[in-house]
mmCIF file with all atom_site columns, C-alpha atoms in Angstrom:
data_model
loop_
_atom_site.group_PDB
_atom_site.id
_atom_site.type_symbol
_atom_site.label_atom_id
_atom_site.label_alt_id
_atom_site.label_comp_id
_atom_site.label_asym_id
_atom_site.label_entity_id
_atom_site.label_seq_id
_atom_site.pdbx_PDB_ins_code
_atom_site.Cartn_x
_atom_site.Cartn_y
_atom_site.Cartn_z
_atom_site.occupancy
_atom_site.B_iso_or_equiv
_atom_site.pdbx_formal_charge
_atom_site.auth_seq_id
_atom_site.auth_comp_id
_atom_site.auth_asym_id
_atom_site.auth_atom_id
_atom_site.pdbx_PDB_model_num
ATOM 1   C CA . MET P 1 1   ? -18.131 -10.031 -36.818 1.00 60.00 ? 76  MET P CA 1
ATOM 2   C CA . LYS P 1 2   ? -14.637 -8.573  -36.984 1.00 58.00 ? 77  LYS P CA 1
ATOM 3   C CA . LYS P 1 3   ? -15.710 -5.483  -35.018 1.00 56.00 ? 78  LYS P CA 1
ATOM 4   C CA . LEU P 1 4   ? -17.268 -7.684  -32.363 1.00 50.00 ? 79  LEU P CA 1
ATOM 5   C CA . VAL P 1 5   ? -14.043 -9.659  -31.909 1.00 45.00 ? 80  VAL P CA 1
ATOM 6   C CA . ILE P 1 6   ? -11.957 -6.473  -31.740 1.00 59.00 ? 81  ILE P CA 1
ATOM 7   C CA . CYS P 1 7   ? -14.305 -4.955  -29.146 1.00 46.00 ? 82  CYS P CA 1
ATOM 8   C CA . ALA P 1 8   ? -14.173 -8.157  -27.095 1.00 52.00 ? 83  ALA P CA 1
ATOM 9   C CA . LEU P 1 9   ? -10.363 -8.151  -27.158 1.00 50.00 ? 84  LEU P CA 1
ATOM 10  C CA . VAL P 1 10  ? -10.200 -4.488  -26.150 1.00 54.00 ? 85  VAL P CA 1
ATOM 11  C CA . LEU P 1 11  ? -12.567 -5.138  -23.238 1.00 51.00 ? 86  LEU P CA 1
ATOM 12  C CA . LEU P 1 12  ? -10.498 -8.150  -22.213 1.00 50.00 ? 87  LEU P CA 1
ATOM 13  C CA . PHE P 1 13  ? -7.289  -6.102  -22.101 1.00 54.00 ? 88  PHE P CA 1
ATOM 14  C CA . ILE P 1 14  ? -8.959  -3.276  -20.202 1.00 53.00 ? 89  ILE P CA 1
ATOM 15  C CA . SER P 1 15  ? -10.452 -5.621  -17.616 1.00 51.00 ? 90  SER P CA 1
ATOM 16  C CA . CYS P 1 16  ? -7.140  -7.435  -17.127 1.00 52.00 ? 91  CYS P CA 1
ATOM 17  C CA . ALA P 1 17  ? -5.031  -4.291  -16.952 1.00 49.00 ? 92  ALA P CA 1
ATOM 18  C CA . GLU P 1 18  ? -3.461  -3.567  -13.590 1.00 50.00 ? 93  GLU P CA 1
ATOM 19  C CA . LYS P 1 19  ? -4.816  -0.550  -11.763 1.00 52.00 ? 94  LYS P CA 1
ATOM 20  C CA . THR P 1 20  ? -1.878  1.847   -11.430 1.00 54.00 ? 95  THR P CA 1
ATOM 21  C CA . ASN P 1 21  ? -3.498  4.986   -10.066 1.00 56.00 ? 96  ASN P CA 1
ATOM 22  C CA . SER P 1 22  ? -4.722  3.685   -6.733  1.00 88.00 ? 97  SER P CA 1
ATOM 23  C CA . THR P 1 23  ? -5.363  6.109   -3.897  1.00 96.00 ? 98  THR P CA 1
ATOM 24  C CA . PRO P 1 24  ? -2.963  6.468   -0.973  1.00 98.00 ? 99  PRO P CA 1
ATOM 25  C CA . SER P 1 25  ? -5.531  4.802   1.319   1.00 97.00 ? 100 SER P CA 1
ATOM 26  C CA . GLU P 1 26  ? -5.868  1.786   -0.981  1.00 97.00 ? 101 GLU P CA 1
ATOM 27  C CA . THR P 1 27  ? -2.091  1.439   -1.185  1.00 97.00 ? 102 THR P CA 1
ATOM 28  C CA . ALA P 1 28  ? -1.685  1.775   2.593   1.00 97.00 ? 103 ALA P CA 1
ATOM 29  C CA . LYS P 1 29  ? -4.300  -0.936  3.168   1.00 96.00 ? 104 LYS P CA 1
ATOM 30  C CA . ILE P 1 30  ? -2.533  -3.294  0.739   1.00 96.00 ? 105 ILE P CA 1
ATOM 31  C CA . VAL P 1 31  ? 0.832   -2.620  2.407   1.00 97.00 ? 106 VAL P CA 1
ATOM 32  C CA . ALA P 1 32  ? -0.519  -3.176  5.932   1.00 95.00 ? 107 ALA P CA 1
ATOM 33  C CA . GLU P 1 33  ? -2.243  -6.425  4.925   1.00 93.00 ? 108 GLU P CA 1
ATOM 34  C CA . SER P 1 34  ? 0.834   -7.752  3.109   1.00 93.00 ? 109 SER P CA 1
ATOM 35  C CA . PHE P 1 35  ? 3.050   -6.686  6.016   1.00 94.00 ? 110 PHE P CA 1
ATOM 36  C CA . PHE P 1 36  ? 1.118   -8.720  8.593   1.00 90.00 ? 111 PHE P CA 1
ATOM 37  C CA . SER P 1 37  ? 0.603   -11.689 6.254   1.00 89.00 ? 112 SER P CA 1
ATOM 38  C CA . LYS P 1 38  ? 4.350   -11.536 5.440   1.00 90.00 ? 113 LYS P CA 1
ATOM 39  C CA . ASP P 1 39  ? 3.731   -11.401 1.670   1.00 93.00 ? 114 ASP P CA 1
ATOM 40  C CA . GLU P 1 40  ? 6.995   -9.773  0.615   1.00 94.00 ? 115 GLU P CA 1
ATOM 41  C CA . SER P 1 41  ? 6.266   -9.765  -3.138  1.00 96.00 ? 116 SER P CA 1
ATOM 42  C CA . VAL P 1 42  ? 3.144   -7.620  -2.663  1.00 97.00 ? 117 VAL P CA 1
ATOM 43  C CA . LEU P 1 43  ? 4.915   -5.514  -0.041  1.00 97.00 ? 118 LEU P CA 1
ATOM 44  C CA . LYS P 1 44  ? 7.819   -4.801  -2.413  1.00 97.00 ? 119 LYS P CA 1
ATOM 45  C CA . LYS P 1 45  ? 5.462   -3.825  -5.242  1.00 97.00 ? 120 LYS P CA 1
ATOM 46  C CA . HIS P 1 46  ? 3.749   -1.114  -3.171  1.00 98.00 ? 121 HIS P CA 1
ATOM 47  C CA . THR P 1 47  ? 6.756   0.376   -1.359  1.00 98.00 ? 122 THR P CA 1
ATOM 48  C CA . THR P 1 48  ? 9.868   2.316   -2.283  1.00 97.00 ? 123 THR P CA 1
ATOM 49  C CA . SER P 1 49  ? 13.196  0.539   -1.818  1.00 96.00 ? 124 SER P CA 1
ATOM 50  C CA . GLU P 1 50  ? 13.800  2.421   1.459   1.00 96.00 ? 125 GLU P CA 1
ATOM 51  C CA . GLY P 1 51  ? 10.276  1.710   2.670   1.00 97.00 ? 126 GLY P CA 1
ATOM 52  C CA . PHE P 1 52  ? 10.576  -1.975  1.816   1.00 97.00 ? 127 PHE P CA 1
ATOM 53  C CA . ALA P 1 53  ? 13.875  -2.365  3.663   1.00 96.00 ? 128 ALA P CA 1
ATOM 54  C CA . SER P 1 54  ? 12.472  -0.623  6.732   1.00 95.00 ? 129 SER P CA 1
ATOM 55  C CA . LEU P 1 55  ? 9.254   -2.651  6.794   1.00 96.00 ? 130 LEU P CA 1
ATOM 56  C CA . VAL P 1 56  ? 11.020  -5.994  6.287   1.00 95.00 ? 131 VAL P CA 1
ATOM 57  C CA . THR P 1 57  ? 13.334  -5.231  9.202   1.00 95.00 ? 132 THR P CA 1
ATOM 58  C CA . VAL P 1 58  ? 10.361  -4.624  11.498  1.00 93.00 ? 133 VAL P CA 1
ATOM 59  C CA . GLN P 1 59  ? 8.412   -7.515  9.967   1.00 92.00 ? 134 GLN P CA 1
ATOM 60  C CA . ASN P 1 60  ? 11.144  -9.971  10.934  1.00 90.00 ? 135 ASN P CA 1
ATOM 61  C CA . MET P 1 61  ? 10.731  -8.975  14.584  1.00 91.00 ? 136 MET P CA 1
ATOM 62  C CA . ILE P 1 62  ? 7.013   -9.731  14.880  1.00 87.00 ? 137 ILE P CA 1
ATOM 63  C CA . PRO P 1 63  ? 5.564   -13.229 15.194  1.00 82.00 ? 138 PRO P CA 1
ATOM 64  C CA . LYS P 1 64  ? 3.474   -14.629 12.358  1.00 76.00 ? 139 LYS P CA 1
ATOM 65  C CA . SER P 1 65  ? -0.220  -14.568 13.122  1.00 71.00 ? 140 SER P CA 1
ATOM 66  C CA . ASP P 1 66  ? -2.640  -17.265 11.986  1.00 75.00 ? 141 ASP P CA 1
ATOM 67  C CA . LYS P 1 67  ? -5.659  -14.997 12.282  1.00 80.00 ? 142 LYS P CA 1
ATOM 68  C CA . ASP P 1 68  ? -6.828  -12.641 9.555   1.00 84.00 ? 143 ASP P CA 1
ATOM 69  C CA . ILE P 1 69  ? -5.680  -9.102  10.208  1.00 87.00 ? 144 ILE P CA 1
ATOM 70  C CA . GLU P 1 70  ? -8.227  -6.395  9.477   1.00 93.00 ? 145 GLU P CA 1
ATOM 71  C CA . VAL P 1 71  ? -7.041  -2.942  8.436   1.00 95.00 ? 146 VAL P CA 1
ATOM 72  C CA . LYS P 1 72  ? -9.138  0.179   8.922   1.00 96.00 ? 147 LYS P CA 1
ATOM 73  C CA . ILE P 1 73  ? -8.140  3.505   7.355   1.00 97.00 ? 148 ILE P CA 1
ATOM 74  C CA . LEU P 1 74  ? -8.689  6.325   9.853   1.00 97.00 ? 149 LEU P CA 1
ATOM 75  C CA . ASP P 1 75  ? -7.487  9.412   7.980   1.00 97.00 ? 150 ASP P CA 1
ATOM 76  C CA . GLU P 1 76  ? -5.704  10.556  4.831   1.00 97.00 ? 151 GLU P CA 1
ATOM 77  C CA . ALA P 1 77  ? -3.902  13.792  3.935   1.00 97.00 ? 152 ALA P CA 1
ATOM 78  C CA . ILE P 1 78  ? -2.458  14.528  0.497   1.00 96.00 ? 153 ILE P CA 1
ATOM 79  C CA . ASP P 1 79  ? -0.103  17.394  -0.251  1.00 94.00 ? 154 ASP P CA 1
ATOM 80  C CA . GLY P 1 80  ? 1.025   17.221  -3.877  1.00 94.00 ? 155 GLY P CA 1
ATOM 81  C CA . GLU P 1 81  ? 3.344   14.240  -4.310  1.00 95.00 ? 156 GLU P CA 1
ATOM 82  C CA . ILE P 1 82  ? 3.322   13.265  -0.615  1.00 96.00 ? 157 ILE P CA 1
ATOM 83  C CA . ALA P 1 83  ? 0.481   11.628  1.296   1.00 98.00 ? 158 ALA P CA 1
ATOM 84  C CA . TRP P 1 84  ? -0.003  10.481  4.875   1.00 98.00 ? 159 TRP P CA 1
ATOM 85  C CA . VAL P 1 85  ? -2.391  7.707   5.862   1.00 98.00 ? 160 VAL P CA 1
ATOM 86  C CA . LYS P 1 86  ? -3.383  6.883   9.422   1.00 97.00 ? 161 LYS P CA 1
ATOM 87  C CA . TYR P 1 87  ? -4.573  3.303   9.894   1.00 97.00 ? 162 TYR P CA 1
ATOM 88  C CA . LYS P 1 88  ? -5.464  0.829   12.613  1.00 96.00 ? 163 LYS P CA 1
ATOM 89  C CA . THR P 1 89  ? -5.136  -2.960  12.520  1.00 93.00 ? 164 THR P CA 1
ATOM 90  C CA . SER P 1 90  ? -6.732  -5.757  14.478  1.00 91.00 ? 165 SER P CA 1
ATOM 91  C CA . PHE P 1 91  ? -3.229  -7.164  15.133  1.00 87.00 ? 166 PHE P CA 1
ATOM 92  C CA . ASP P 1 92  ? -2.547  -4.976  18.153  1.00 85.00 ? 167 ASP P CA 1
ATOM 93  C CA . GLY P 1 93  ? -5.331  -2.376  18.062  1.00 88.00 ? 168 GLY P CA 1
ATOM 94  C CA . LYS P 1 94  ? -2.847  0.496   17.788  1.00 90.00 ? 169 LYS P CA 1
ATOM 95  C CA . SER P 1 95  ? -2.880  3.066   15.032  1.00 94.00 ? 170 SER P CA 1
ATOM 96  C CA . GLY P 1 96  ? 0.027   3.693   12.716  1.00 94.00 ? 171 GLY P CA 1
ATOM 97  C CA . ILE P 1 97  ? 0.946   6.189   10.017  1.00 95.00 ? 172 ILE P CA 1
ATOM 98  C CA . PHE P 1 98  ? 2.372   5.566   6.560   1.00 97.00 ? 173 PHE P CA 1
ATOM 99  C CA . LYS P 1 99  ? 4.106   8.195   4.479   1.00 97.00 ? 174 LYS P CA 1
ATOM 100 C CA . LEU P 1 100 ? 3.520   7.722   0.761   1.00 98.00 ? 175 LEU P CA 1
ATOM 101 C CA . VAL P 1 101 ? 5.175   9.281   -2.266  1.00 98.00 ? 176 VAL P CA 1
ATOM 102 C CA . LYS P 1 102 ? 4.227   9.190   -5.909  1.00 96.00 ? 177 LYS P CA 1
ATOM 103 C CA . GLU P 1 103 ? 6.694   7.100   -7.894  1.00 94.00 ? 178 GLU P CA 1
ATOM 104 C CA . ASN P 1 104 ? 6.032   6.510   -11.600 1.00 91.00 ? 179 ASN P CA 1
ATOM 105 C CA . ASP P 1 105 ? 2.466   7.833   -11.155 1.00 92.00 ? 180 ASP P CA 1
ATOM 106 C CA . GLN P 1 106 ? 1.780   5.246   -8.433  1.00 96.00 ? 181 GLN P CA 1
ATOM 107 C CA . TRP P 1 107 ? 1.504   5.804   -4.674  1.00 97.00 ? 182 TRP P CA 1
ATOM 108 C CA . LYS P 1 108 ? 4.125   3.886   -2.688  1.00 98.00 ? 183 LYS P CA 1
ATOM 109 C CA . VAL P 1 109 ? 4.833   3.666   1.022   1.00 98.00 ? 184 VAL P CA 1
ATOM 110 C CA . THR P 1 110 ? 8.223   5.045   1.980   1.00 97.00 ? 185 THR P CA 1
ATOM 111 C CA . SER P 1 111 ? 10.114  5.468   5.214   1.00 94.00 ? 186 SER P CA 1
ATOM 112 C CA . LYS P 1 112 ? 9.747   8.560   7.388   1.00 91.00 ? 187 LYS P CA 1
ATOM 113 C CA . GLY P 1 113 ? 12.714  10.583  8.515   1.00 85.00 ? 188 GLY P CA 1
ATOM 114 C CA . PRO P 1 114 ? 13.649  10.336  12.216  1.00 86.00 ? 189 PRO P CA 1
ATOM 115 C CA . ARG P 1 115 ? 12.180  13.749  13.099  1.00 86.00 ? 190 ARG P CA 1
ATOM 116 C CA . GLU P 1 116 ? 9.593   13.908  10.348  1.00 87.00 ? 191 GLU P CA 1
ATOM 117 C CA . LYS P 1 117 ? 6.033   14.349  11.559  1.00 82.00 ? 192 LYS P CA 1
ATOM 118 C CA . GLY P 1 118 ? 2.914   14.002  9.486   1.00 82.00 ? 193 GLY P CA 1
ATOM 119 C CA . PRO P 1 119 ? -0.285  16.010  9.705   1.00 89.00 ? 194 PRO P CA 1
ATOM 120 C CA . PHE P 1 120 ? -1.834  13.821  12.426  1.00 83.00 ? 195 PHE P CA 1
#
C-alpha cells in the first residue's frame, strides 16, 4: 500500500510539473497569443527583459481585439543557443519573426538588433 501511495504522489508531481524545455516554435506561439490577448504575465514569463520591454511598447500601440487570434508557425531555424521563428497571425495576416535565446535552459523571445537579420 505504501508503494502505491508513493507511486501516486510521484506521478502527481510529474504531471503537475511545468514544462521547461519547450521548443522555440511552442514558445513563439505562446508569446504571439499572449501579445495579442494582452496577457502581460504570460508574455513576461516567455521573454527576456529586453524582449518584454520591446513587445509591451508595441502592444500599447495596437487596439485590443475581441476576436480570437490564431497563430500559425511558418518556419523555424535553430543555431545553438539562438533560434528564429517565422509566424503568421489572423490579426493582420502578415508574417513576423521572433528571435529566441536560451535562458536558464528555456527558450525566450528577445529583441532583435536594428540591423540584425534572421535566416528568413
